[in-house]
mmCIF file of C-alpha atoms in Angstrom:
data_model
loop_
_atom_site.group_PDB
_atom_site.id
_atom_site.type_symbol
_atom_site.label_atom_id
_atom_site.label_comp_id
_atom_site.label_asym_id
_atom_site.label_seq_id
_atom_site.Cartn_x
_atom_site.Cartn_y
_atom_site.Cartn_z
ATOM 1 C CA MET U 101 -13.556 -18.549 6.755
ATOM 2 C CA THR U 102 -13.665 -14.755 7.060
ATOM 3 C CA GLY U 103 -14.036 -14.547 10.868
ATOM 4 C CA THR U 104 -15.874 -11.918 12.873
ATOM 5 C CA ALA U 105 -16.357 -8.564 11.174
ATOM 6 C CA PRO U 106 -14.386 -5.768 12.870
ATOM 7 C CA ALA U 107 -16.157 -2.875 14.552
ATOM 8 C CA PRO U 108 -16.640 -0.043 12.058
ATOM 9 C CA PHE U 109 -14.931 3.290 12.502
ATOM 10 C CA THR U 110 -17.178 5.922 14.087
ATOM 11 C CA ALA U 111 -17.824 9.578 13.381
ATOM 12 C CA ASP U 112 -15.545 10.385 16.316
ATOM 13 C CA ASP U 113 -12.723 8.415 14.667
ATOM 14 C CA TYR U 114 -13.124 10.436 11.465
ATOM 15 C CA ARG U 115 -13.443 13.696 13.402
ATOM 16 C CA ALA U 116 -10.125 12.948 15.115
ATOM 17 C CA ARG U 117 -8.456 12.138 11.800
ATOM 18 C CA MET U 118 -9.655 15.370 10.208
ATOM 19 C CA ALA U 119 -8.444 17.357 13.228
ATOM 20 C CA ARG U 120 -5.079 15.613 12.968
ATOM 21 C CA ALA U 121 -4.887 16.465 9.267
ATOM 22 C CA VAL U 122 -5.658 20.132 9.973
ATOM 23 C CA ARG U 123 -2.907 20.286 12.591
ATOM 24 C CA ALA U 124 -0.461 18.700 10.156
ATOM 25 C CA ALA U 125 -1.434 21.224 7.477
ATOM 26 C CA GLU U 126 -0.953 24.108 9.884
ATOM 27 C CA ASP U 127 2.452 22.769 10.972
ATOM 28 C CA ALA U 128 3.431 22.553 7.284
ATOM 29 C CA GLY U 129 2.509 26.213 6.720
ATOM 30 C CA LEU U 130 -0.525 25.407 4.586
ATOM 31 C CA ALA U 131 -3.799 27.307 4.564
ATOM 32 C CA GLY U 132 -5.651 24.021 4.358
ATOM 33 C CA LEU U 133 -6.161 20.718 2.566
ATOM 34 C CA LEU U 134 -8.299 19.905 -0.458
ATOM 35 C CA VAL U 135 -9.074 16.210 -0.584
ATOM 36 C CA ALA U 136 -10.487 14.600 -3.713
ATOM 37 C CA PRO U 137 -12.252 11.208 -3.853
ATOM 38 C CA GLY U 138 -9.773 8.437 -3.222
ATOM 39 C CA PRO U 139 -7.859 6.860 -0.331
ATOM 40 C CA ASP U 140 -7.374 10.105 1.620
ATOM 41 C CA MET U 141 -11.081 10.921 1.509
ATOM 42 C CA VAL U 142 -12.011 7.394 2.604
ATOM 43 C CA TRP U 143 -9.538 7.565 5.486
ATOM 44 C CA LEU U 144 -10.677 11.021 6.591
ATOM 45 C CA THR U 145 -14.449 10.689 6.167
ATOM 46 C CA GLY U 146 -15.449 7.131 5.335
ATOM 47 C CA TYR U 147 -16.966 8.417 2.095
ATOM 48 C CA ALA U 148 -16.197 6.794 -1.239
ATOM 49 C CA PRO U 149 -18.316 8.102 -4.145
ATOM 50 C CA THR U 150 -19.865 5.236 -6.073
ATOM 51 C CA ALA U 151 -18.904 6.678 -9.465
ATOM 52 C CA ASP U 152 -15.788 8.317 -10.854
ATOM 53 C CA THR U 153 -17.393 11.495 -12.133
ATOM 54 C CA GLU U 154 -16.379 14.800 -13.655
ATOM 55 C CA ARG U 155 -18.567 16.571 -11.089
ATOM 56 C CA LEU U 156 -16.463 18.218 -8.380
ATOM 57 C CA THR U 157 -16.358 16.472 -4.998
ATOM 58 C CA LEU U 158 -13.873 17.962 -2.540
ATOM 59 C CA LEU U 159 -13.271 17.849 1.201
ATOM 60 C CA VAL U 160 -12.058 21.223 2.479
ATOM 61 C CA LEU U 161 -10.060 21.229 5.728
ATOM 62 C CA ALA U 162 -8.722 24.511 7.099
ATOM 63 C CA PRO U 163 -7.497 25.695 10.518
ATOM 64 C CA GLY U 164 -10.206 27.492 12.469
ATOM 65 C CA HIS U 165 -13.029 26.152 10.274
ATOM 66 C CA ASP U 166 -15.268 23.119 10.441
ATOM 67 C CA PRO U 167 -14.661 20.477 7.755
ATOM 68 C CA VAL U 168 -16.810 20.926 4.646
ATOM 69 C CA LEU U 169 -17.509 18.359 1.952
ATOM 70 C CA VAL U 170 -18.477 19.941 -1.358
ATOM 71 C CA VAL U 171 -20.597 17.446 -3.325
ATOM 72 C CA PRO U 172 -22.932 17.386 -6.331
ATOM 73 C CA THR U 173 -26.552 17.558 -5.191
ATOM 74 C CA LEU U 174 -27.394 14.232 -6.808
ATOM 75 C CA GLU U 175 -24.702 12.522 -4.708
ATOM 76 C CA ALA U 176 -25.445 14.341 -1.448
ATOM 77 C CA PRO U 177 -27.662 11.549 -0.040
ATOM 78 C CA ASP U 178 -24.851 9.027 -0.384
ATOM 79 C CA ALA U 179 -22.377 11.447 1.186
ATOM 80 C CA ALA U 180 -24.783 12.063 4.072
ATOM 81 C CA GLY U 181 -24.818 8.329 4.744
ATOM 82 C CA ALA U 182 -21.050 8.042 5.139
ATOM 83 C CA ALA U 183 -19.731 7.021 8.544
ATOM 84 C CA GLY U 184 -17.997 10.358 9.099
ATOM 85 C CA ALA U 185 -20.757 12.579 7.724
ATOM 86 C CA SER U 186 -21.889 13.870 11.119
ATOM 87 C CA ALA U 187 -18.345 15.184 11.724
ATOM 88 C CA LEU U 188 -18.525 17.587 8.784
ATOM 89 C CA THR U 189 -20.808 19.966 6.892
ATOM 90 C CA LEU U 190 -22.141 19.052 3.457
ATOM 91 C CA ARG U 191 -22.327 21.813 0.884
ATOM 92 C CA ASP U 192 -23.963 20.645 -2.317
ATOM 93 C CA TRP U 193 -24.116 22.240 -5.734
ATOM 94 C CA THR U 194 -26.515 21.597 -8.598
ATOM 95 C CA ASP U 195 -25.772 21.109 -12.274
ATOM 96 C CA GLY U 196 -25.563 24.473 -13.975
ATOM 97 C CA LYS U 197 -23.970 26.143 -10.943
ATOM 98 C CA ASP U 198 -20.250 26.870 -10.663
ATOM 99 C CA PRO U 199 -18.718 24.387 -8.190
ATOM 100 C CA TYR U 200 -15.472 26.351 -8.093
ATOM 101 C CA ALA U 201 -17.278 29.437 -6.840
ATOM 102 C CA VAL U 202 -18.899 27.299 -4.131
ATOM 103 C CA THR U 203 -15.504 25.961 -3.111
ATOM 104 C CA ALA U 204 -13.717 29.311 -3.413
ATOM 105 C CA ALA U 205 -15.990 30.773 -0.747
ATOM 106 C CA LEU U 206 -14.403 28.347 1.718
ATOM 107 C CA LEU U 207 -10.796 29.182 0.884
ATOM 108 C CA ASP U 208 -8.232 31.834 1.723
ATOM 109 C CA SER U 209 -7.924 33.679 -1.598
ATOM 110 C CA SER U 210 -4.128 33.917 -1.240
ATOM 111 C CA GLY U 211 -3.456 30.658 0.562
ATOM 112 C CA ARG U 212 -1.273 27.705 -0.296
ATOM 113 C CA PHE U 213 -3.151 24.416 -0.086
ATOM 114 C CA GLY U 214 -2.258 20.763 -0.067
ATOM 115 C CA ILE U 215 -4.318 18.881 -2.662
ATOM 116 C CA SER U 216 -4.790 15.184 -3.346
ATOM 117 C CA ASP U 217 -2.395 13.731 -5.880
ATOM 118 C CA ASN U 218 -5.323 12.170 -7.728
ATOM 119 C CA ALA U 219 -7.383 15.389 -8.016
ATOM 120 C CA TRP U 220 -8.467 16.019 -11.602
ATOM 121 C CA ALA U 221 -6.413 18.639 -13.413
ATOM 122 C CA MET U 222 -9.703 20.124 -14.595
ATOM 123 C CA HIS U 223 -10.701 20.828 -10.996
ATOM 124 C CA LEU U 224 -7.336 22.219 -9.948
ATOM 125 C CA LEU U 225 -7.283 24.526 -12.962
ATOM 126 C CA GLY U 226 -10.850 25.590 -12.205
ATOM 127 C CA LEU U 227 -9.879 26.583 -8.678
ATOM 128 C CA GLN U 228 -6.794 28.432 -9.893
ATOM 129 C CA LYS U 229 -8.875 30.368 -12.393
ATOM 130 C CA THR U 230 -11.415 31.322 -9.731
ATOM 131 C CA LEU U 231 -8.758 32.140 -7.112
ATOM 132 C CA PRO U 232 -5.620 33.184 -9.024
ATOM 133 C CA GLY U 233 -3.875 34.139 -5.805
ATOM 134 C CA THR U 234 -3.856 30.587 -4.480
ATOM 135 C CA SER U 235 -1.117 27.980 -4.899
ATOM 136 C CA TYR U 236 -1.055 24.230 -4.406
ATOM 137 C CA ALA U 237 1.207 21.356 -3.387
ATOM 138 C CA SER U 238 0.511 17.649 -3.772
ATOM 139 C CA LEU U 239 -0.319 15.895 -0.517
ATOM 140 C CA THR U 240 2.466 13.383 -1.115
ATOM 141 C CA ASP U 241 4.972 16.241 -1.193
ATOM 142 C CA ALA U 242 3.369 18.417 1.480
ATOM 143 C CA LEU U 243 2.207 15.796 3.990
ATOM 144 C CA PRO U 244 3.718 12.434 3.030
ATOM 145 C CA MET U 245 3.190 10.999 6.516
ATOM 146 C CA LEU U 246 -0.489 11.986 6.812
ATOM 147 C CA ARG U 247 -1.744 8.391 6.974
ATOM 148 C CA ALA U 248 1.549 6.747 7.902
ATOM 149 C CA VAL U 249 1.084 6.251 11.664
ATOM 150 C CA LYS U 250 -1.717 3.801 12.338
ATOM 151 C CA ASP U 251 -3.816 3.658 15.479
ATOM 152 C CA THR U 252 -4.631 0.458 17.374
ATOM 153 C CA ALA U 253 -7.749 -0.325 15.353
ATOM 154 C CA GLU U 254 -5.926 0.181 12.067
ATOM 155 C CA LEU U 255 -3.088 -2.074 13.207
ATOM 156 C CA GLU U 256 -5.592 -4.800 14.051
ATOM 157 C CA LEU U 257 -7.099 -4.536 10.568
ATOM 158 C CA LEU U 258 -3.680 -4.688 8.927
ATOM 159 C CA ALA U 259 -2.744 -7.690 11.052
ATOM 160 C CA ALA U 260 -5.967 -9.441 10.046
ATOM 161 C CA ALA U 261 -5.301 -8.718 6.376
ATOM 162 C CA GLY U 262 -1.777 -10.087 6.752
ATOM 163 C CA ALA U 263 -3.058 -13.224 8.461
ATOM 164 C CA ALA U 264 -5.549 -13.772 5.638
ATOM 165 C CA ALA U 265 -2.768 -13.477 3.051
ATOM 166 C CA ASP U 266 -0.741 -15.973 5.081
ATOM 167 C CA GLN U 267 -3.662 -18.413 4.991
ATOM 168 C CA ALA U 268 -3.796 -18.005 1.221
ATOM 169 C CA PHE U 269 -0.098 -18.904 0.961
ATOM 170 C CA GLU U 270 -0.493 -21.961 3.169
ATOM 171 C CA GLU U 271 -3.190 -23.194 0.800
ATOM 172 C CA ILE U 272 -1.509 -22.283 -2.499
ATOM 173 C CA ARG U 273 1.620 -24.234 -1.601
ATOM 174 C CA LYS U 274 -0.539 -27.378 -1.589
ATOM 175 C CA VAL U 275 -1.747 -27.048 -5.189
ATOM 176 C CA PRO U 276 0.071 -28.487 -8.224
ATOM 177 C CA PHE U 277 2.433 -26.054 -9.976
ATOM 178 C CA ALA U 278 4.221 -28.139 -12.596
ATOM 179 C CA GLY U 279 2.318 -28.385 -15.864
ATOM 180 C CA ARG U 280 0.038 -25.438 -15.104
ATOM 181 C CA ARG U 281 0.043 -21.915 -16.526
ATOM 182 C CA GLU U 282 1.053 -18.935 -14.395
ATOM 183 C CA TYR U 283 -2.395 -17.404 -14.773
ATOM 184 C CA GLU U 284 -4.001 -20.591 -13.417
ATOM 185 C CA VAL U 285 -1.981 -20.399 -10.209
ATOM 186 C CA GLY U 286 -2.718 -16.660 -10.076
ATOM 187 C CA ALA U 287 -6.441 -17.355 -10.313
ATOM 188 C CA ASP U 288 -6.114 -19.829 -7.442
ATOM 189 C CA LEU U 289 -4.347 -17.173 -5.366
ATOM 190 C CA ALA U 290 -6.996 -14.556 -6.080
ATOM 191 C CA GLY U 291 -9.727 -16.995 -5.129
ATOM 192 C CA LEU U 292 -7.982 -17.844 -1.877
ATOM 193 C CA LEU U 293 -7.566 -14.183 -0.926
ATOM 194 C CA ARG U 294 -11.293 -13.701 -1.425
ATOM 195 C CA ALA U 295 -12.100 -16.898 0.455
ATOM 196 C CA PHE U 296 -10.129 -15.598 3.422
ATOM 197 C CA GLY U 297 -11.973 -12.299 3.524
ATOM 198 C CA HIS U 298 -10.468 -9.961 0.942
ATOM 199 C CA SER U 299 -13.012 -7.747 -0.782
ATOM 200 C CA ARG U 300 -10.485 -6.664 -3.407
ATOM 201 C CA VAL U 301 -7.484 -8.371 -4.959
ATOM 202 C CA ASP U 302 -4.942 -5.786 -6.122
ATOM 203 C CA PHE U 303 -2.320 -8.100 -7.602
ATOM 204 C CA THR U 304 -1.302 -11.746 -7.936
ATOM 205 C CA ILE U 305 2.186 -11.884 -9.391
ATOM 206 C CA VAL U 306 3.250 -15.381 -10.449
ATOM 207 C CA GLY U 307 6.728 -15.192 -11.964
ATOM 208 C CA SER U 308 8.051 -18.621 -12.931
ATOM 209 C CA GLY U 309 11.557 -19.411 -14.122
ATOM 210 C CA PRO U 310 13.005 -16.470 -16.103
ATOM 211 C CA ASN U 311 9.810 -14.475 -15.560
ATOM 212 C CA GLY U 312 10.698 -14.282 -11.875
ATOM 213 C CA ALA U 313 13.610 -12.010 -12.799
ATOM 214 C CA ASN U 314 11.048 -9.287 -13.607
ATOM 215 C CA PRO U 315 9.875 -7.988 -10.205
ATOM 216 C CA HIS U 316 6.488 -6.851 -11.561
ATOM 217 C CA HIS U 317 5.935 -9.620 -14.096
ATOM 218 C CA GLU U 318 2.259 -9.942 -14.869
ATOM 219 C CA MET U 319 1.250 -13.574 -14.774
ATOM 220 C CA GLY U 320 1.008 -14.986 -18.271
ATOM 221 C CA ASP U 321 0.521 -18.275 -20.049
ATOM 222 C CA ARG U 322 4.007 -19.646 -19.469
ATOM 223 C CA LEU U 323 3.846 -23.305 -18.486
ATOM 224 C CA ILE U 324 5.441 -23.821 -15.083
ATOM 225 C CA GLU U 325 8.009 -26.620 -15.191
ATOM 226 C CA ARG U 326 9.839 -28.777 -12.696
ATOM 227 C CA GLY U 327 13.046 -27.017 -11.733
ATOM 228 C CA ASP U 328 11.432 -23.557 -11.808
ATOM 229 C CA MET U 329 11.757 -20.989 -9.077
ATOM 230 C CA VAL U 330 8.379 -19.227 -8.749
ATOM 231 C CA VAL U 331 7.891 -15.775 -7.198
ATOM 232 C CA LEU U 332 4.440 -15.369 -5.614
ATOM 233 C CA ASP U 333 3.573 -11.764 -4.708
ATOM 234 C CA PHE U 334 -0.052 -11.088 -3.822
ATOM 235 C CA GLY U 335 -2.310 -8.821 -1.840
ATOM 236 C CA GLY U 336 -5.370 -6.608 -1.731
ATOM 237 C CA LEU U 337 -7.845 -5.111 0.707
ATOM 238 C CA LYS U 338 -9.623 -6.822 3.582
ATOM 239 C CA ASP U 339 -12.085 -4.699 5.560
ATOM 240 C CA GLY U 340 -10.558 -1.633 3.921
ATOM 241 C CA TYR U 341 -6.911 -2.338 4.810
ATOM 242 C CA GLY U 342 -4.133 -3.838 2.752
ATOM 243 C CA SER U 343 -2.163 -7.037 2.588
ATOM 244 C CA ASP U 344 0.999 -7.640 0.577
ATOM 245 C CA THR U 345 3.325 -10.594 0.927
ATOM 246 C CA THR U 346 5.838 -12.410 -1.241
ATOM 247 C CA ARG U 347 7.246 -15.902 -0.987
ATOM 248 C CA THR U 348 9.417 -17.675 -3.544
ATOM 249 C CA VAL U 349 8.813 -21.394 -3.948
ATOM 250 C CA HIS U 350 10.606 -24.034 -5.998
ATOM 251 C CA VAL U 351 9.044 -26.755 -8.132
ATOM 252 C CA GLY U 352 10.970 -29.850 -7.117
ATOM 253 C CA GLU U 353 14.456 -29.838 -5.651
ATOM 254 C CA PRO U 354 16.488 -26.621 -6.168
ATOM 255 C CA THR U 355 20.108 -26.421 -7.232
ATOM 256 C CA GLU U 356 22.825 -25.360 -4.822
ATOM 257 C CA GLU U 357 22.952 -21.928 -6.472
ATOM 258 C CA GLU U 358 19.204 -21.457 -6.179
ATOM 259 C CA ARG U 359 19.381 -22.311 -2.493
ATOM 260 C CA ARG U 360 22.264 -19.894 -2.026
ATOM 261 C CA VAL U 361 20.390 -17.030 -3.686
ATOM 262 C CA HIS U 362 17.246 -17.792 -1.686
ATOM 263 C CA ASP U 363 19.224 -17.933 1.566
ATOM 264 C CA THR U 364 20.865 -14.598 0.735
ATOM 265 C CA VAL U 365 17.498 -12.928 0.212
ATOM 266 C CA ARG U 366 16.153 -14.484 3.412
ATOM 267 C CA GLU U 367 19.141 -13.148 5.359
ATOM 268 C CA ALA U 368 18.702 -9.719 3.756
ATOM 269 C CA GLN U 369 15.034 -9.672 4.670
ATOM 270 C CA GLU U 370 15.918 -10.576 8.252
ATOM 271 C CA ALA U 371 18.555 -7.817 8.354
ATOM 272 C CA GLY U 372 16.030 -5.275 7.089
ATOM 273 C CA PHE U 373 13.535 -6.366 9.725
ATOM 274 C CA ARG U 374 16.133 -6.203 12.497
ATOM 275 C CA ALA U 375 16.932 -2.617 11.513
ATOM 276 C CA VAL U 376 13.366 -1.519 12.319
ATOM 277 C CA ARG U 377 13.031 0.513 15.499
ATOM 278 C CA PRO U 378 11.748 3.986 16.450
ATOM 279 C CA GLY U 379 13.941 6.886 15.439
ATOM 280 C CA VAL U 380 15.844 5.012 12.736
ATOM 281 C CA ALA U 381 15.673 6.620 9.292
ATOM 282 C CA CYS U 382 13.721 4.712 6.644
ATOM 283 C CA GLN U 383 16.848 4.481 4.502
ATOM 284 C CA GLU U 384 18.580 2.408 7.179
ATOM 285 C CA VAL U 385 16.147 -0.452 6.552
ATOM 286 C CA ASP U 386 17.094 -0.352 2.881
ATOM 287 C CA ARG U 387 20.801 -0.140 3.703
ATOM 288 C CA ALA U 388 20.665 -3.113 6.067
ATOM 289 C CA ALA U 389 18.973 -5.393 3.545
ATOM 290 C CA ARG U 390 21.039 -4.161 0.611
ATOM 291 C CA ALA U 391 24.350 -4.686 2.443
ATOM 292 C CA VAL U 392 23.700 -8.414 2.815
ATOM 293 C CA ILE U 393 22.943 -8.822 -0.884
ATOM 294 C CA ALA U 394 25.927 -6.704 -1.927
ATOM 295 C CA GLU U 395 28.291 -8.658 0.320
ATOM 296 C CA ALA U 396 27.099 -11.898 -1.296
ATOM 297 C CA GLY U 397 28.016 -10.469 -4.712
ATOM 298 C CA TYR U 398 24.495 -9.830 -6.004
ATOM 299 C CA GLY U 399 24.229 -6.079 -5.357
ATOM 300 C CA GLU U 400 23.586 -5.166 -9.014
ATOM 301 C CA TYR U 401 20.668 -7.596 -9.104
ATOM 302 C CA PHE U 402 18.682 -5.933 -6.289
ATOM 303 C CA ILE U 403 16.931 -3.360 -8.481
ATOM 304 C CA HIS U 404 14.151 -1.818 -6.382
ATOM 305 C CA ARG U 405 13.570 -0.175 -3.006
ATOM 306 C CA THR U 406 13.358 -2.397 0.056
ATOM 307 C CA GLY U 407 9.835 -1.394 1.012
ATOM 308 C CA HIS U 408 6.756 0.789 0.880
ATOM 309 C CA GLY U 409 4.069 1.822 3.326
ATOM 310 C CA ILE U 410 0.678 0.139 3.459
ATOM 311 C CA GLY U 411 -2.711 1.076 4.905
ATOM 312 C CA VAL U 412 -5.954 1.883 3.096
ATOM 313 C CA THR U 413 -3.893 1.364 -0.065
ATOM 314 C CA THR U 414 -1.339 -1.364 -0.711
ATOM 315 C CA HIS U 415 1.357 1.189 -1.648
ATOM 316 C CA GLU U 416 1.803 4.501 0.187
ATOM 317 C CA PRO U 417 4.461 6.435 2.135
ATOM 318 C CA PRO U 418 6.812 5.885 3.868
ATOM 319 C CA TYR U 419 9.329 4.269 1.513
ATOM 320 C CA MET U 420 12.349 2.240 2.593
ATOM 321 C CA ILE U 421 14.839 3.672 0.129
ATOM 322 C CA GLU U 422 18.227 5.403 0.128
ATOM 323 C CA GLY U 423 17.781 9.120 0.697
ATOM 324 C CA GLU U 424 14.600 8.829 2.781
ATOM 325 C CA GLU U 425 15.564 10.287 6.145
ATOM 326 C CA GLN U 426 12.071 10.191 7.673
ATOM 327 C CA PRO U 427 12.459 8.606 11.136
ATOM 328 C CA LEU U 428 10.439 5.504 11.905
ATOM 329 C CA VAL U 429 7.603 6.077 14.372
ATOM 330 C CA PRO U 430 5.609 3.473 16.324
ATOM 331 C CA GLY U 431 2.497 2.615 14.322
ATOM 332 C CA MET U 432 4.087 2.928 10.887
ATOM 333 C CA CYS U 433 3.498 -0.117 8.662
ATOM 334 C CA PHE U 434 5.508 -1.021 5.592
ATOM 335 C CA SER U 435 6.920 -3.889 3.585
ATOM 336 C CA VAL U 436 10.425 -5.282 3.868
ATOM 337 C CA GLU U 437 10.979 -7.051 0.542
ATOM 338 C CA PRO U 438 14.515 -7.409 -0.782
ATOM 339 C CA GLY U 439 15.083 -9.462 -3.916
ATOM 340 C CA ILE U 440 17.665 -10.790 -6.342
ATOM 341 C CA TYR U 441 16.806 -10.959 -10.047
ATOM 342 C CA LEU U 442 19.078 -12.837 -12.441
ATOM 343 C CA PRO U 443 18.025 -11.878 -15.997
ATOM 344 C CA GLY U 444 16.923 -14.779 -18.165
ATOM 345 C CA ARG U 445 17.229 -17.235 -15.274
ATOM 346 C CA PHE U 446 15.170 -16.691 -12.110
ATOM 347 C CA GLY U 447 14.332 -14.286 -9.316
ATOM 348 C CA VAL U 448 13.802 -14.471 -5.556
ATOM 349 C CA ARG U 449 11.870 -12.059 -3.341
ATOM 350 C CA ILE U 450 10.712 -12.438 0.268
ATOM 351 C CA GLU U 451 8.315 -9.885 1.729
ATOM 352 C CA ASP U 452 6.613 -9.267 5.044
ATOM 353 C CA ILE U 453 4.586 -6.332 6.264
ATOM 354 C CA VAL U 454 6.208 -4.923 9.393
ATOM 355 C CA THR U 455 4.912 -2.437 11.942
ATOM 356 C CA VAL U 456 7.109 -0.298 14.174
ATOM 357 C CA THR U 457 6.647 -0.957 17.893
ATOM 358 C CA GLU U 458 7.889 1.008 20.903
ATOM 359 C CA ASP U 459 11.160 -0.930 20.945
ATOM 360 C CA GLY U 460 11.571 -2.534 17.523
ATOM 361 C CA GLY U 461 9.367 -4.085 14.875
ATOM 362 C CA ARG U 462 6.666 -6.738 14.550
ATOM 363 C CA ARG U 463 5.970 -8.823 11.478
ATOM 364 C CA LEU U 464 2.378 -9.041 10.250
ATOM 365 C CA ASN U 465 3.224 -12.055 8.076
ATOM 366 C CA ASP U 466 4.275 -15.306 9.724
ATOM 367 C CA THR U 467 4.589 -17.957 7.018
ATOM 368 C CA THR U 468 7.968 -19.622 6.691
ATOM 369 C CA ARG U 469 10.690 -17.681 4.967
ATOM 370 C CA GLU U 470 12.659 -20.879 4.325
ATOM 371 C CA MET U 471 12.673 -22.424 0.855
ATOM 372 C CA VAL U 472 9.299 -24.119 0.167
ATOM 373 C CA ILE U 473 9.247 -27.041 -2.265
ATOM 374 C CA VAL U 474 6.056 -27.474 -4.287
ATOM 375 C CA ASP U 475 4.943 -30.116 -6.789
#
């Protein structure tokens, strides 16, 4: 059910990404980038340490210098086996040595560096103590678009992840809902994502009845009943790239009001999608979706941003939100997911992942956005 495995990224792919990151750092006036274990390191090097450890591991990227990965000696063999290892130099340090001194030798002693948001405070403070003349900015603040524009291979992986999530929805709509607990349906969803090729399930939101009015409701033991609206929001990683889709189904026939709310959200989602094209500011996608909901009289019940980026993580920049003036660029991928949440009653959300094309947008989710009736 998982299909043919995609071709792996090569050392040349990672070399190009690191060079791109260095250029972006230089353009931002930074002396370099310090990348801790996490999504940025995986994207730049293909290396993901097997353990979350207090030992310093840091990728150092600086203009005019070859990339260097500082690693503990005991983890150096694993780092050397990473797909991008031949595109960088490994510099290992042994227990008892000062890893900050090793790293400091690679840095401009008065430079300003971008550093991973998830870097340990202990490591940042260690570097500051060793090089008091340096300063730091989080990568999200300094280079928010670092991973935002996907290449052709990345787009194919995101499309495959989206298709797998769609297959999971087509199957989950066939299972019984009424008389089952939310967590039982959530377990079915997680199993389907894995069956269709996901290596990791990040979330399976099942919000039935009044629980659907909480956008991030964690599935619980509420018994799903006939007459319930049920928000299904699910996704994870397939071959290293994310999926994230939401559909809202109804157990049995909906009321006229429920249909009206669902239709409003569907129209808002379509308006947000139609706003996608190169050069348009991210906030315009939010404005387009939000205007439909406001005009229908539900503006106060749309309580979150319209979308978020997706790639090697299921949530990353750019964000479709008022105030975000970043222009859309071909290759960007993000969700368009407006919703209406009526406290104590029900909620509706519809979400697709969309990529920016040369002349508009393309959905990476293709299941029906019409009301789906389940048993």
